[in-house]
Coordinates of C-alpha atoms and ligand atoms in Angstrom, one line a residue:
Chain T
X282 CA -81.5 97.3 -50.5
X283 CA -84.9 97.2 -49.0
X284 CA -86.2 100.1 -51.0
X285 CA -85.8 98.1 -54.2
X286 CA -88.5 95.7 -53.2
X287 CA -91.9 96.6 -54.6
X288 CA -94.8 95.1 -52.8
X289 CA -98.5 94.9 -53.6
X290 CA -100.9 94.0 -50.9
X291 CA -104.3 92.7 -52.1
X292 CA -107.0 92.3 -49.5
X293 CA -110.7 93.3 -49.4
X294 CA -110.4 94.2 -45.7
X295 CA -109.1 97.7 -45.3
X296 CA -107.5 97.3 -41.9
X297 CA -105.5 94.3 -43.2
X298 CA -104.2 96.5 -46.1
X299 CA -103.4 99.4 -43.8
X300 CA -101.6 97.3 -41.2
X301 CA -99.5 95.3 -43.6
X302 CA -98.6 98.3 -45.6
X303 CA -97.4 100.1 -42.4
X304 CA -95.5 97.0 -41.4
X305 CA -93.6 96.7 -44.7
X306 CA -93.0 100.4 -45.1
X307 CA -91.1 100.1 -41.8
X308 CA -89.1 97.4 -43.5
X309 CA -88.2 100.0 -46.2
X310 CA -90.3 98.4 -48.9
X311 CA -92.2 100.3 -51.6
X312 CA -95.7 99.3 -50.8
X313 CA -99.0 99.7 -52.7
X314 CA -102.4 98.2 -51.9
X315 CA -105.4 97.0 -53.8
X316 CA -108.9 96.1 -52.5
X317 CA -109.7 93.5 -55.1
X318 CA -108.2 91.2 -57.7
X319 CA -109.4 93.4 -60.5
X320 CA -107.8 96.5 -58.9
X321 CA -104.6 94.5 -58.4
X322 CA -104.4 93.6 -62.1
X323 CA -105.0 97.2 -63.1
X324 CA -102.2 98.4 -60.8
X325 CA -99.8 95.7 -62.1
X326 CA -100.4 97.1 -65.6
X327 CA -98.9 100.4 -64.4
X328 CA -96.3 99.3 -61.9
X329 CA -94.6 96.0 -61.6
X330 CA -94.4 94.3 -58.2
X331 CA -91.8 92.0 -56.8
X332 CA -93.9 90.5 -54.1
X333 CA -97.6 90.2 -53.9
X334 CA -99.4 89.4 -50.6
X335 CA -102.8 88.1 -51.7
X336 CA -105.8 87.3 -49.6
X337 CA -107.2 83.9 -50.6
X338 CA -110.8 84.8 -50.0
X339 CA -112.1 88.0 -51.7
X340 CA -115.4 88.7 -53.3
X341 CA -115.3 88.6 -57.1
X342 CA -111.9 87.3 -58.2
X343 CA -110.4 85.2 -55.3
X344 CA -106.8 84.9 -54.5
X345 CA -106.3 81.7 -56.3
X346 CA -107.6 83.1 -59.6
X347 CA -105.6 86.3 -59.1
X348 CA -102.5 84.3 -58.5
X349 CA -103.1 82.3 -61.7
X350 CA -103.5 85.6 -63.7
X351 CA -100.5 87.1 -62.1
X352 CA -98.5 84.1 -63.1
X353 CA -99.3 84.8 -66.8
X354 CA -98.9 88.6 -66.5
X355 CA -95.8 88.7 -64.4
X356 CA -94.3 85.2 -64.1
X357 CA -91.4 86.4 -62.0
X358 CA -93.5 88.0 -59.3
X359 CA -93.5 86.2 -56.0
X360 CA -97.0 85.5 -54.7
X361 CA -97.6 84.9 -51.0
X362 CA -101.1 83.7 -50.1
X363 CA -102.8 85.0 -47.0
X364 CA -105.4 82.6 -45.5
X365 CA -107.4 81.7 -42.5
X366 CA -106.4 78.7 -40.5
X367 CA -109.5 76.8 -41.7
X368 CA -108.4 77.2 -45.4
X369 CA -104.9 75.9 -45.1
X370 CA -105.6 73.1 -47.5
X371 CA -106.7 75.5 -50.2
X372 CA -103.5 77.5 -49.6
X373 CA -101.5 74.3 -50.0
X374 CA -103.3 73.9 -53.3
X375 CA -102.2 77.4 -54.2
X376 CA -98.6 76.4 -53.5
X377 CA -98.9 73.6 -56.0
X378 CA -100.2 76.2 -58.5
X379 CA -97.0 78.1 -58.0
X380 CA -97.6 80.4 -55.0
X381 CA -94.3 80.9 -53.2
X382 CA -95.7 80.4 -49.7
X383 CA -98.7 81.0 -47.6
X384 CA -99.3 82.6 -44.2
X385 CA -102.2 82.2 -41.9
X386 CA -104.3 84.9 -40.3
X387 CA -103.9 86.2 -37.7
X388 CA -100.2 86.8 -38.4
X389 CA -97.4 86.3 -36.0
X390 CA -95.1 89.2 -36.8
X391 CA -92.1 87.0 -36.7
X392 CA -93.6 84.8 -39.4
X393 CA -94.5 87.7 -41.6
X394 CA -91.1 89.3 -41.4
X395 CA -89.2 86.1 -42.0
X396 CA -91.4 85.0 -44.8
X397 CA -91.2 88.2 -46.7
X398 CA -87.5 88.7 -46.0
X399 CA -86.8 85.3 -47.4
X400 CA -89.0 86.0 -50.4
X401 CA -87.1 89.2 -51.0
X402 CA -83.7 87.5 -50.5
X403 CA -84.5 84.8 -52.9
X404 CA -85.6 87.2 -55.5
X405 CA -82.6 86.9 -57.7
X406 CA -82.4 83.2 -57.1
X407 CA -86.0 82.4 -58.3
X408 CA -85.2 79.8 -60.9
X409 CA -82.9 77.9 -58.6
X410 CA -85.3 77.8 -55.8
X411 CA -88.2 76.7 -58.0
X412 CA -86.4 73.5 -58.7
X413 CA -85.4 73.3 -55.0
X414 CA -89.0 73.5 -54.0
X415 CA -90.1 70.8 -56.4
X416 CA -87.4 68.6 -54.9
X417 CA -88.5 69.4 -51.4
X418 CA -92.1 68.6 -52.2
X419 CA -91.1 65.3 -53.8
X420 CA -89.1 64.4 -50.7
X421 CA -91.9 65.3 -48.2
X422 CA -92.6 62.2 -46.1
X423 CA -96.1 60.7 -46.3
X424 CA -98.3 60.2 -43.3
X425 CA -100.6 57.2 -43.9
X426 CA -103.9 57.5 -42.0
X427 CA -107.5 56.7 -42.5
X428 CA -110.4 59.2 -42.4
X429 CA -111.3 60.0 -38.8
X430 CA -108.0 58.7 -37.5
X431 CA -106.4 60.1 -34.3
X432 CA -103.7 61.2 -36.7
X433 CA -106.0 63.9 -38.1
X434 CA -105.5 65.8 -34.9
X435 CA -101.8 65.4 -35.2
X436 CA -101.9 66.6 -38.8
X437 CA -103.9 69.6 -37.7
X438 CA -101.3 70.3 -35.0
X439 CA -98.5 70.0 -37.5
X440 CA -100.2 72.5 -39.8
X441 CA -100.7 74.9 -36.9
X442 CA -97.2 74.7 -35.5
X443 CA -95.6 74.7 -38.9
X444 CA -96.5 78.3 -39.5
X445 CA -95.2 79.4 -36.2
X446 CA -91.6 79.3 -35.2
X447 CA -91.9 78.1 -31.7
X448 CA -90.1 75.0 -30.2
X449 CA -92.0 71.8 -30.5
X450 CA -91.7 68.7 -28.4
X451 CA -92.9 65.5 -30.0
X452 CA -93.7 62.7 -27.6
X453 CA -94.9 59.1 -28.2
X454 CA -93.7 55.6 -27.9
X455 CA -90.8 54.3 -29.9
X456 CA -91.5 53.6 -33.5
X457 CA -94.5 55.9 -33.7
X458 CA -92.9 58.0 -36.4
X459 CA -91.8 61.1 -34.5
X460 CA -89.2 62.0 -37.0
X461 CA -91.7 62.0 -39.8
X462 CA -93.8 64.5 -37.8
X463 CA -90.7 66.7 -37.4
X464 CA -89.9 66.5 -41.1
X465 CA -93.5 67.5 -41.9
X466 CA -93.3 70.5 -39.6
X467 CA -90.1 71.6 -41.3
X468 CA -91.5 70.9 -44.8
X469 CA -94.6 73.0 -44.1
X470 CA -92.8 75.8 -42.3
X471 CA -91.3 79.0 -43.6
X472 CA -87.9 77.4 -43.1
X473 CA -88.6 74.8 -45.7
X474 CA -85.9 76.3 -47.9
X475 CA -83.5 76.1 -45.0
X476 CA -81.8 72.9 -43.7
X477 CA -83.4 70.3 -41.5
X478 CA -80.6 69.0 -39.3
X479 CA -81.1 65.8 -37.2
X480 CA -79.2 64.8 -34.1
X481 CA -79.9 61.5 -32.5
X482 CA -78.9 62.3 -28.9
X483 CA -79.5 58.9 -27.5
X484 CA -76.8 57.3 -29.6
X485 CA -73.9 59.5 -28.5
X486 CA -71.9 59.8 -25.4
X487 CA -71.5 63.2 -23.7
X488 CA -68.2 64.3 -25.4
X489 CA -69.2 63.2 -28.8
X490 CA -72.7 64.8 -28.5
X491 CA -71.1 68.1 -27.4
X492 CA -68.8 68.1 -30.4
X493 CA -71.7 67.0 -32.7
X494 CA -74.0 69.8 -31.5
X495 CA -71.6 72.7 -30.9
X496 CA -68.8 71.8 -33.2
X497 CA -65.2 72.2 -32.2
X498 CA -62.1 74.2 -33.0
X499 CA -58.9 72.7 -34.2
X500 CA -57.0 71.2 -31.3
X501 CA -59.9 71.6 -28.9
X502 CA -59.2 68.1 -27.6
X503 CA -57.1 65.1 -28.6
X504 CA -58.3 64.0 -32.0
X505 CA -59.8 67.3 -32.9
X506 CA -57.6 67.6 -35.9
X507 CA -59.6 70.3 -37.7
X508 CA -62.3 72.7 -37.1
X509 CA -65.8 71.3 -37.3
X510 CA -69.1 73.1 -37.6
X511 CA -71.7 71.8 -35.2
X512 CA -75.2 70.7 -36.1
X513 CA -76.6 73.8 -34.5
X514 CA -74.5 76.0 -36.8
X515 CA -75.6 73.9 -39.7
X516 CA -79.3 74.3 -38.8
X517 CA -79.1 78.1 -39.3
X518 CA -82.2 79.4 -41.0
X519 CA -83.6 75.9 -40.8
X520 CA -84.9 73.4 -38.2
X521 CA -82.8 71.5 -35.6
X522 CA -84.3 68.1 -34.7
X523 CA -83.1 66.6 -31.5
X524 CA -84.2 63.0 -31.4
X525 CA -84.2 61.3 -28.0
X526 CA -83.8 64.6 -26.3
X527 CA -84.6 62.8 -23.0
X528 CA -81.2 61.1 -23.2
X529 CA -79.2 64.4 -23.2
X530 CA -76.8 64.6 -20.2
X531 CA -77.4 67.5 -17.7
X532 CA -74.3 69.3 -18.7
X533 CA -75.2 69.4 -22.4
X534 CA -78.7 70.4 -21.4
X535 CA -77.3 73.5 -19.8
X536 CA -75.2 74.3 -22.9
X537 CA -78.1 73.8 -25.2
X538 CA -80.3 76.1 -23.0
X539 CA -77.7 78.8 -23.4
X540 CA -77.7 78.3 -27.2
X541 CA -81.5 78.6 -27.2
X542 CA -81.5 81.7 -25.1
X543 CA -78.6 83.5 -26.7
X544 CA -79.3 82.2 -30.2
X545 CA -75.6 81.8 -30.7
X546 CA -73.2 79.0 -30.3
X547 CA -69.5 78.8 -29.4
X548 CA -67.6 75.8 -30.7
X549 CA -65.9 73.6 -28.2
X550 CA -62.4 75.0 -27.6
X551 CA -63.4 78.3 -29.4
X552 CA -64.2 81.8 -28.2
X553 CA -66.0 83.2 -31.1
X554 CA -69.8 83.3 -30.7
X555 CA -71.7 82.5 -33.9
X556 CA -75.3 83.7 -34.2
X557 CA -77.7 80.9 -35.2
X558 CA -81.3 81.0 -36.3
X559 CA -83.1 77.8 -36.2
X560 CA -86.4 76.3 -35.0
X561 CA -86.0 73.5 -32.4
X562 CA -88.0 70.4 -32.7
X563 CA -87.3 67.7 -30.1
X564 CA -88.6 64.2 -29.6
X565 CA -88.6 61.7 -26.9
X566 CA -90.3 58.4 -25.9
X567 CA -89.5 59.2 -22.3
X568 CA -91.9 60.8 -19.7
X569 CA -89.9 64.0 -19.2
X570 CA -92.1 65.1 -16.4
X571 CA -91.1 62.0 -14.5
X572 CA -87.5 62.5 -15.5
X573 CA -87.7 66.0 -14.0
X574 CA -89.1 64.7 -10.8
X575 CA -86.1 62.3 -10.6
X576 CA -83.9 65.3 -11.4
X577 CA -82.6 63.6 -14.5
X578 CA -84.0 66.3 -16.7
X579 CA -83.6 70.0 -16.1
X580 CA -86.8 72.0 -15.7
X581 CA -85.6 75.1 -17.4
X582 CA -84.6 73.2 -20.5
X583 CA -87.9 71.3 -20.5
X584 CA -89.9 74.6 -20.5
X585 CA -87.7 75.9 -23.3
X586 CA -88.2 72.9 -25.6
X587 CA -91.8 72.1 -24.7
X588 CA -93.5 75.3 -25.9
X589 CA -95.9 73.2 -28.0
X590 CA -96.4 69.5 -27.6
X591 CA -97.5 67.0 -30.1
X592 CA -98.3 63.6 -28.8
X593 CA -98.2 60.8 -31.4
X594 CA -100.6 58.0 -30.7
X595 CA -99.5 54.4 -30.4
X596 CA -100.4 52.2 -33.3
X597 CA -102.7 50.1 -31.2
X598 CA -104.7 53.3 -30.5
X599 CA -105.4 53.8 -34.2
X600 CA -106.3 50.3 -35.4
X601 CA -108.2 51.6 -38.4
X602 CA -104.9 52.8 -39.9
X603 CA -103.3 49.4 -39.7
X604 CA -104.7 48.0 -43.0
X605 CA -103.7 51.2 -44.8
X606 CA -100.2 51.2 -43.4
X607 CA -99.9 47.5 -44.1
X608 CA -100.9 48.1 -47.7
X609 CA -98.6 51.1 -48.0
X610 CA -95.6 49.1 -46.7
X611 CA -96.5 46.1 -48.9
X612 CA -96.4 48.3 -52.0
X613 CA -93.2 49.8 -50.9
X614 CA -91.4 46.5 -50.3
X615 CA -92.9 44.6 -53.3
X616 CA -91.6 47.5 -55.4
X617 CA -88.2 47.5 -53.8
X618 CA -87.8 43.7 -54.0
X619 CA -89.6 43.4 -57.3
X620 CA -92.1 40.9 -56.0
X621 CA -95.7 40.3 -57.0
X622 CA -97.9 39.7 -53.9
X623 CA -101.7 40.0 -54.1
X624 CA -102.3 41.6 -50.7
X625 CA -103.2 39.9 -47.4
X626 CA -105.5 37.1 -46.4
X627 CA -108.4 38.2 -44.3
X628 CA -107.1 36.1 -41.4
X629 CA -103.6 37.8 -41.6
X630 CA -105.2 41.3 -41.9
X631 CA -107.4 40.5 -38.9
X632 CA -104.4 39.3 -36.9
X633 CA -102.4 42.4 -37.8
X634 CA -105.3 44.6 -36.7
X635 CA -105.7 43.0 -33.3
X636 CA -102.0 42.7 -32.5
X637 CA -100.8 45.2 -29.9
X638 CA -97.7 46.5 -31.8
X639 CA -95.4 47.4 -28.9
X640 CA -92.9 48.6 -31.5
X641 CA -95.6 50.6 -33.3
X642 CA -95.3 51.6 -37.0
X643 CA -91.7 50.6 -37.2
X644 CA -92.5 47.1 -36.0
X645 CA -95.3 46.9 -38.5
X646 CA -92.9 48.0 -41.2
X647 CA -90.4 45.4 -40.2
X648 CA -93.1 42.7 -40.1
X649 CA -94.3 43.5 -43.6
X650 CA -90.8 43.6 -44.9
X651 CA -90.1 40.2 -43.4
X652 CA -93.4 38.9 -44.7
X653 CA -92.6 40.0 -48.2
X654 CA -89.2 38.3 -48.0
X655 CA -90.9 35.0 -46.8
X656 CA -93.8 35.1 -49.2
X657 CA -93.4 33.1 -52.4
X658 CA -96.4 34.6 -54.3
X659 CA -100.1 34.7 -53.6
X660 CA -101.2 36.5 -50.5
X661 CA -99.5 37.2 -47.3
X662 CA -101.0 34.9 -44.7
X663 CA -100.6 34.4 -40.9
X664 CA -97.8 31.9 -41.6
X665 CA -95.7 34.9 -42.8
X666 CA -96.2 36.7 -39.5
X667 CA -95.0 34.1 -36.9
X668 CA -95.6 36.6 -34.0
X669 CA -99.4 36.4 -34.7
X670 CA -99.7 32.7 -33.8
X671 CA -100.9 32.7 -30.3
X672 CA -100.7 29.6 -28.1
X673 CA -103.4 27.0 -28.9
X674 CA -106.5 27.6 -26.7
X675 CA -106.2 24.0 -25.3
X676 CA -102.7 24.6 -24.2
X677 CA -102.6 27.1 -21.4
X678 CA -99.4 25.9 -19.8
X679 CA -96.9 28.5 -18.7
X680 CA -94.2 27.0 -20.9
X681 CA -96.3 27.2 -24.0
X682 CA -97.3 30.8 -23.2
X683 CA -93.6 31.6 -22.7
X684 CA -92.6 30.0 -26.0
X685 CA -95.3 32.0 -27.8
X686 CA -94.2 35.2 -26.1
X687 CA -90.6 34.7 -27.0
X688 CA -91.6 34.0 -30.6
X689 CA -93.6 37.2 -30.7
X690 CA -91.0 39.4 -29.2
X691 CA -88.3 37.9 -31.4
X692 CA -90.3 38.7 -34.5
X693 CA -91.1 42.1 -33.2
X694 CA -87.4 42.8 -32.8
X695 CA -86.6 41.6 -36.2
X696 CA -84.9 38.5 -34.9
X697 CA -82.2 40.5 -33.3
X698 CA -81.0 38.5 -30.3
X699 CA -79.6 41.4 -28.3
X700 CA -82.7 43.5 -28.7
X701 CA -85.0 40.6 -27.9
X702 CA -83.1 39.7 -24.8
X703 CA -83.2 43.3 -23.7
X704 CA -87.0 43.5 -24.3
X705 CA -87.5 40.3 -22.4
X706 CA -85.3 41.5 -19.6
X707 CA -83.0 38.5 -19.8
X708 CA -79.4 38.1 -21.0
X709 CA -78.5 36.6 -24.3
X710 CA -77.3 33.3 -22.9
X711 CA -80.7 32.8 -21.2
X712 CA -82.5 33.7 -24.5
X713 CA -80.4 31.2 -26.4
X714 CA -81.3 28.5 -23.8
X715 CA -85.0 29.3 -24.3
X716 CA -84.7 29.2 -28.1
X717 CA -83.1 25.8 -27.8
X718 CA -85.6 24.6 -25.3
X719 CA -88.7 25.6 -27.3
X720 CA -87.0 24.8 -30.7
X721 CA -87.5 28.3 -31.9
X722 CA -85.6 29.0 -35.1
X723 CA -85.2 32.1 -37.1
X724 CA -87.4 31.6 -40.2
X725 CA -85.6 31.5 -43.5
Chain Y
X1138 CA -106.7 96.4 -19.3
X1139 CA -103.7 94.2 -18.8
X1140 CA -100.6 94.8 -16.7
X1141 CA -99.5 98.2 -15.6
X1142 CA -96.3 99.9 -16.5
X1143 CA -93.7 99.0 -13.9
X1144 CA -92.9 101.8 -11.5
X1145 CA -90.0 104.0 -12.5
X1146 CA -89.6 102.4 -16.0
X1147 CA -90.6 105.5 -17.9
X1148 CA -88.4 107.7 -15.7
X1149 CA -85.4 105.5 -16.2
X1150 CA -85.9 105.4 -20.0
X1151 CA -86.3 109.1 -20.1
X1152 CA -83.1 109.7 -18.2
X1153 CA -81.2 107.4 -20.6
X1154 CA -82.5 108.6 -23.9
X1155 CA -79.7 109.5 -26.3
X1156 CA -79.3 112.3 -28.8
X1157 CA -81.5 113.7 -30.3
X1158 CA -84.0 113.0 -27.6
X1159 CA -82.2 114.4 -24.6
X1160 CA -84.5 116.8 -22.7
X1161 CA -87.7 114.9 -23.3
X1162 CA -90.4 115.0 -20.6
X1163 CA -93.0 112.6 -19.3
X1164 CA -96.7 113.6 -19.4
X1165 CA -99.7 111.5 -18.4
X1166 CA -101.1 109.4 -21.2
X1167 CA -104.4 111.2 -21.2
X1168 CA -106.1 108.3 -23.0
X1169 CA -108.4 105.7 -21.4
X1170 CA -106.7 102.5 -22.3
X1171 CA -109.9 100.7 -21.5
X1172 CA -111.4 102.2 -24.7
X1173 CA -108.8 100.3 -26.7
X1174 CA -108.8 97.1 -24.7
X1175 CA -110.0 94.0 -26.4
X1176 CA -111.4 91.9 -23.6
X1177 CA -111.6 88.8 -25.7
X1178 CA -107.9 88.9 -26.5
X1179 CA -106.9 90.7 -23.3
X1180 CA -104.7 92.9 -25.4
X1181 CA -104.8 96.6 -26.3
X1182 CA -105.4 97.5 -29.9
X1183 CA -102.3 99.5 -30.9
X1184 CA -104.1 101.0 -33.9
X1185 CA -106.9 102.5 -31.9
X1186 CA -104.5 103.7 -29.2
X1187 CA -102.4 105.4 -31.8
X1188 CA -105.5 107.2 -33.1
X1189 CA -106.5 108.2 -29.6
X1190 CA -103.2 110.0 -29.0
X1191 CA -103.3 113.8 -29.2
X1192 CA -102.4 115.0 -32.7
X1193 CA -98.7 115.4 -33.3
X1194 CA -97.2 118.8 -33.8
X1195 CA -94.1 119.9 -35.7
X1196 CA -91.8 120.4 -32.8
X1197 CA -93.0 117.6 -30.6
X1198 CA -92.7 113.8 -30.8
X1199 CA -95.2 111.7 -28.8
X1200 CA -94.5 108.2 -27.7
X1201 CA -97.0 106.4 -25.5
X1202 CA -95.4 103.8 -23.2
X1203 CA -97.8 101.1 -21.8
X1204 CA -97.6 97.9 -19.8
X1205 CA -100.4 96.1 -21.6
X1206 CA -99.8 93.7 -24.5
X1207 CA -100.5 95.2 -27.9
X1208 CA -102.0 93.7 -31.0
X1209 CA -102.5 95.4 -34.4
X1210 CA -105.2 94.4 -36.9
X1211 CA -104.2 90.9 -38.1
X1212 CA -100.9 90.9 -36.2
X1213 CA -101.2 88.7 -33.1
X1214 CA -98.9 91.1 -31.2
X1215 CA -96.6 94.0 -31.8
X1216 CA -93.9 95.4 -29.6
X1217 CA -94.9 98.9 -30.7
X1218 CA -96.6 100.8 -33.5
X1219 CA -95.5 104.1 -34.9
X1220 CA -96.7 106.1 -38.0
X1221 CA -93.7 106.2 -40.2
X1222 CA -92.6 109.9 -40.1
X1223 CA -95.8 110.6 -38.3
X1224 CA -94.2 111.8 -35.0
X1225 CA -96.3 109.7 -32.7
X1226 CA -96.2 106.1 -31.6
X1227 CA -96.9 103.5 -28.9
X1228 CA -94.7 101.0 -27.3
X1229 CA -95.5 98.1 -24.9
X1230 CA -93.0 96.7 -22.4
X1231 CA -95.1 93.6 -22.0
X1232 CA -93.0 91.3 -24.2
X1233 CA -89.7 92.9 -23.3
X1234 CA -89.3 91.3 -19.9
X1235 CA -86.4 88.9 -19.2
X1236 CA -88.0 85.5 -19.7
X1237 CA -86.2 83.9 -16.8
X1238 CA -87.1 86.8 -14.5
X1239 CA -83.7 86.8 -13.0
X1240 CA -82.3 90.1 -14.4
X1241 CA -84.7 93.0 -14.0
X1242 CA -82.2 95.5 -15.6
X1243 CA -82.9 93.7 -18.9
X1244 CA -86.4 95.2 -19.1
X1245 CA -85.0 98.7 -18.6
X1246 CA -82.4 98.4 -21.4
X1247 CA -84.8 96.7 -23.8
X1248 CA -87.5 99.3 -23.3
X1249 CA -84.9 102.0 -23.8
X1250 CA -83.7 100.5 -27.1
X1251 CA -87.2 99.9 -28.4
X1252 CA -88.3 103.4 -27.4
X1253 CA -85.4 104.7 -29.6
X1254 CA -86.5 102.3 -32.3
X1255 CA -90.1 103.6 -32.3
X1256 CA -89.0 107.2 -32.1
X1257 CA -86.8 106.5 -35.1
X1258 CA -89.8 105.4 -37.1
X1259 CA -91.7 108.5 -36.0
X1260 CA -88.9 110.5 -37.6
X1261 CA -89.1 108.5 -40.8
X1262 CA -86.3 105.9 -40.2
X1263 CA -86.9 102.4 -41.6
X1264 CA -85.3 99.2 -40.4
X1265 CA -81.6 99.0 -40.6
X1266 CA -79.3 96.1 -41.5
X1267 CA -76.8 97.0 -38.8
X1268 CA -77.3 94.4 -36.0
X1269 CA -76.3 96.8 -33.2
X1270 CA -78.5 99.6 -34.4
X1271 CA -81.7 100.2 -32.5
X1272 CA -83.4 100.4 -35.9
X1273 CA -82.5 96.8 -36.6
X1274 CA -85.6 94.6 -36.7
X1275 CA -85.5 92.1 -34.0
X1276 CA -88.0 89.3 -33.9
X1277 CA -87.4 88.2 -30.3
X1278 CA -87.1 90.2 -27.1
X1279 CA -83.7 88.5 -26.5
X1280 CA -82.6 89.9 -29.9
X1281 CA -83.0 93.4 -28.5
X1282 CA -80.1 92.7 -26.1
X1283 CA -77.6 92.7 -29.0
X1284 CA -78.7 96.2 -30.0
X1285 CA -77.5 99.6 -28.6
X1286 CA -79.6 102.6 -27.8
X1287 CA -77.6 104.8 -30.1
X1288 CA -78.2 105.0 -33.8
X1289 CA -75.6 103.6 -36.2
X1290 CA -73.8 106.2 -38.3
X1291 CA -75.9 105.7 -41.4
X1292 CA -79.2 106.1 -39.5
X1293 CA -77.8 109.2 -37.7
X1294 CA -76.8 110.6 -41.1
X1295 CA -80.3 110.0 -42.4
X1296 CA -81.7 111.9 -39.4
X1297 CA -79.3 114.8 -40.0
X1298 CA -80.2 114.9 -43.7
X1299 CA -83.9 115.1 -42.8
X1300 CA -83.1 118.1 -40.6
X1301 CA -83.4 116.5 -37.1
Ligands
ZN2364 ZN1 -89.6 98.8 -36.4
ZN2365 ZN1 -79.0 101.9 -38.3

């Protein structure tokens, strides 16, 4: 019951104390307030608190110090840090020190309610969730970027949207790492203890996608042998990530719009409406505005998913990050393959930095992986990145340019013939003919 | 000062108020909303507005219904604000509109349900776990559509116990 939850609000600003106290009394909580860390500790001596809402910035003892003291005094109390947008990094530090969560001022009422409800709900499950959080933290994906990178703005946006619960549309070319952005949004959101459910909408045909998203009841169609919960249902209390949302057929867009409006889902072939609570994060490499003009994408659905937009820059637009990313992937793959490689030659690094990377970070990752496979010790040189070798300056013939281009695209596509042919806009037979003509072989 | 209250909204809500609010009346607000308007945010400060309302009396509940968007202290917005058991409150219909704008009747019903919600607070009711109860906390305006305007049995029992 709500009345069992004892809350202590610690803030030096009176109006914050008053407003939050009113808010949580409405919730049925037993609320006390303190104007300073010192006062809070005195109060805790008299009356235990289940949840503490602590302002990070107070004169005298600040929120971080108070939290550390509370941890010793009442290790089972849940501490939630209140912070200004500018101090989110400090709040993240507080999380590492054991704070349960943080919330940024000014507060979105939805966020406050959900956060504290979850804190209250988890109260009896504290020990389990502590482990869970450590696991979540360890699994949080890493964004590699240099100081002053265009990715800084993306990170800022992630931190801003993470604490809200609105729909986010992530746009950017293929391979720019849109799913990592989505994972970070989830990992830094209040839903971090809930599930993050991913659906790749581009890979599925209409019928399969419907069943995947909405689930189905037993016997809903031929082959539906048992009941299946859809991804939407599974995303309850968490985040639903729709990758390649631009590929969703119009009929499924309508059904998804209904799910988003009604916050409930009906399984295919079912009649029971299940309420769902999730945050939608969608991603696409397509220009959805253009798709709308062509009437391939519904406007109402677009407005629903594109409440906030994060545009991920192409790798060529953040060249300063390339050496860091290359080093990051080199370490990753040398570790995985148990190889010893002493970095890159200057020439190779220069080549990697000036290359256009049509396949973005994913292409760079593939290239480094391939380079590590090819390299027999020493440093990675241009010879390990065949796509870097441009036609010789004294040979400007069309055929030699074509050969170089085919080589480059082939390497960029990881030597996959179908993908390379598609990228070049030719069929496989034509590609094979060109490989033969230019004596291009897959490196071994 | 933000949007005005739609014509006829207060009247409709009044006519549909359930027990124990049947027989209520509409009086002019009597407060200059401009005094509580934050030009920078283009929102009305719910806290100041609440303070500006005439003091409550034992036999009268007062609930101000406004068209302007409300904020309260560090809360970016609130649907309404009521002193728990304090017999007076404010409610904004600003965020209660049907997002697609296709069903105007939605605003009427949502405003009614949230009026009953705030009145409940003013009589000392806290949030209720019953999803259909007007005292259930909803985080989205669409969420209000699953609630009814009549209190659930346990909320009604609490009111009766408190002598209302
Ligand atoms: Zn309420
Ligand atoms: Zn109730």
